[in-house]
């Protein structure tokens, strides 16, 4: 089962914590800082990872609810 984590840049430290926790529990977790290789087109990689995930997790914070990137990811996941 693949899990995609959407978050605002300001919440990177917490997103990394959630990523590690879920990965340590045996889940296949996708997060942009570790799931996209250097040189890959960022936007299309994000879209591909979202379309292939089984579970979409949004880290809701004051920053994420105003993030255009998080909004795009949520709309795509919908």
PDB file of C-alpha atoms in Angstrom:
ATOM      1  CA  UNK A   1       0.000   0.000   0.000  1.00  0.00           C
ATOM      2  CA  UNK A   2       1.420   3.376  -1.039  1.00  0.00           C
ATOM      3  CA  UNK A   3       0.875   6.484   1.073  1.00  0.00           C
ATOM      4  CA  UNK A   4       1.464   9.996  -0.293  1.00  0.00           C
ATOM      5  CA  UNK A   5       2.076  12.854   2.157  1.00  0.00           C
ATOM      6  CA  UNK A   6       1.123  16.380   1.111  1.00  0.00           C
ATOM      7  CA  UNK A   7       2.448  19.267   3.207  1.00  0.00           C
ATOM      8  CA  UNK A   8       3.625  22.871   3.087  1.00  0.00           C
ATOM      9  CA  UNK A   9       7.372  23.550   2.880  1.00  0.00           C
ATOM     10  CA  UNK A  10       7.216  25.196   6.297  1.00  0.00           C
ATOM     11  CA  UNK A  11       6.151  21.833   7.737  1.00  0.00           C
ATOM     12  CA  UNK A  12       9.011  19.798   6.252  1.00  0.00           C
ATOM     13  CA  UNK A  13      10.422  18.680   9.606  1.00  0.00           C
ATOM     14  CA  UNK A  14       7.054  17.335  10.771  1.00  0.00           C
ATOM     15  CA  UNK A  15       6.385  15.727   7.373  1.00  0.00           C
ATOM     16  CA  UNK A  16       9.745  13.944   7.589  1.00  0.00           C
ATOM     17  CA  UNK A  17       8.788  12.695  11.074  1.00  0.00           C
ATOM     18  CA  UNK A  18       5.447  11.342   9.784  1.00  0.00           C
ATOM     19  CA  UNK A  19       7.223   9.795   6.792  1.00  0.00           C
ATOM     20  CA  UNK A  20       9.746   8.012   9.026  1.00  0.00           C
ATOM     21  CA  UNK A  21       7.050   6.821  11.437  1.00  0.00           C
ATOM     22  CA  UNK A  22       4.907   5.319   8.676  1.00  0.00           C
ATOM     23  CA  UNK A  23       7.919   3.829   6.876  1.00  0.00           C
ATOM     24  CA  UNK A  24       9.127   2.246  10.122  1.00  0.00           C
ATOM     25  CA  UNK A  25       5.666   0.647  10.449  1.00  0.00           C
ATOM     26  CA  UNK A  26       6.286  -1.044   7.088  1.00  0.00           C
ATOM     27  CA  UNK A  27       4.386   1.257   4.742  1.00  0.00           C
ATOM     28  CA  UNK A  28       5.560   2.460   1.319  1.00  0.00           C
ATOM     29  CA  UNK A  29       5.481   6.208   1.918  1.00  0.00           C
ATOM     30  CA  UNK A  30       5.931   8.821  -0.799  1.00  0.00           C
ATOM     31  CA  UNK A  31       7.174  12.261   0.133  1.00  0.00           C
ATOM     32  CA  UNK A  32       8.764  14.667  -2.315  1.00  0.00           C
ATOM     33  CA  UNK A  33      12.039  15.118  -0.415  1.00  0.00           C
ATOM     34  CA  UNK A  34      12.854  11.413  -0.662  1.00  0.00           C
ATOM     35  CA  UNK A  35      10.643  10.059  -3.443  1.00  0.00           C
ATOM     36  CA  UNK A  36      11.731  12.282  -6.321  1.00  0.00           C
ATOM     37  CA  UNK A  37      15.167  11.721  -7.810  1.00  0.00           C
ATOM     38  CA  UNK A  38      17.457  14.602  -8.706  1.00  0.00           C
ATOM     39  CA  UNK A  39      16.783  15.630 -12.292  1.00  0.00           C
ATOM     40  CA  UNK A  40      13.216  14.285 -12.406  1.00  0.00           C
ATOM     41  CA  UNK A  41      10.598  16.861 -13.385  1.00  0.00           C
ATOM     42  CA  UNK A  42       9.096  17.783 -10.010  1.00  0.00           C
ATOM     43  CA  UNK A  43       5.482  18.490 -11.056  1.00  0.00           C
ATOM     44  CA  UNK A  44       5.031  15.364 -13.163  1.00  0.00           C
ATOM     45  CA  UNK A  45       6.691  13.223 -10.483  1.00  0.00           C
ATOM     46  CA  UNK A  46       4.269  14.562  -7.866  1.00  0.00           C
ATOM     47  CA  UNK A  47       1.303  13.892 -10.174  1.00  0.00           C
ATOM     48  CA  UNK A  48       2.515  10.358 -10.886  1.00  0.00           C
ATOM     49  CA  UNK A  49       3.051   9.600  -7.180  1.00  0.00           C
ATOM     50  CA  UNK A  50      -0.413  10.915  -6.287  1.00  0.00           C
ATOM     51  CA  UNK A  51      -2.101   8.915  -9.042  1.00  0.00           C
ATOM     52  CA  UNK A  52      -0.335   5.738  -7.880  1.00  0.00           C
ATOM     53  CA  UNK A  53      -0.968   6.123  -4.135  1.00  0.00           C
ATOM     54  CA  UNK A  54      -3.555   4.144  -2.201  1.00  0.00           C
ATOM     55  CA  UNK A  55      -3.781   6.615   0.681  1.00  0.00           C
ATOM     56  CA  UNK A  56      -3.403  10.396   0.434  1.00  0.00           C
ATOM     57  CA  UNK A  57      -2.462  12.175   3.679  1.00  0.00           C
ATOM     58  CA  UNK A  58      -2.556  15.949   4.080  1.00  0.00           C
ATOM     59  CA  UNK A  59      -0.718  17.555   6.955  1.00  0.00           C
ATOM     60  CA  UNK A  60      -3.069  20.398   7.837  1.00  0.00           C
ATOM     61  CA  UNK A  61      -1.469  23.509   9.253  1.00  0.00           C
ATOM     62  CA  UNK A  62      -1.970  27.233   8.818  1.00  0.00           C
ATOM     63  CA  UNK A  63       0.718  27.118   6.128  1.00  0.00           C
ATOM     64  CA  UNK A  64      -0.670  24.134   4.249  1.00  0.00           C
ATOM     65  CA  UNK A  65      -4.196  25.532   3.933  1.00  0.00           C
ATOM     66  CA  UNK A  66      -2.776  28.568   2.116  1.00  0.00           C
ATOM     67  CA  UNK A  67      -0.270  26.628  -0.008  1.00  0.00           C
ATOM     68  CA  UNK A  68      -1.063  26.586  -3.734  1.00  0.00           C
ATOM     69  CA  UNK A  69       0.958  23.368  -4.112  1.00  0.00           C
ATOM     70  CA  UNK A  70      -0.978  21.561  -1.381  1.00  0.00           C
ATOM     71  CA  UNK A  71      -4.226  22.775  -2.958  1.00  0.00           C
ATOM     72  CA  UNK A  72      -3.160  21.353  -6.360  1.00  0.00           C
ATOM     73  CA  UNK A  73      -2.213  18.036  -4.775  1.00  0.00           C
ATOM     74  CA  UNK A  74      -5.540  17.755  -2.929  1.00  0.00           C
ATOM     75  CA  UNK A  75      -7.475  18.557  -6.099  1.00  0.00           C
ATOM     76  CA  UNK A  76      -5.542  15.951  -8.030  1.00  0.00           C
ATOM     77  CA  UNK A  77      -6.041  13.331  -5.308  1.00  0.00           C
ATOM     78  CA  UNK A  78      -9.773  14.050  -5.325  1.00  0.00           C
TER      79      UNK A  78
END
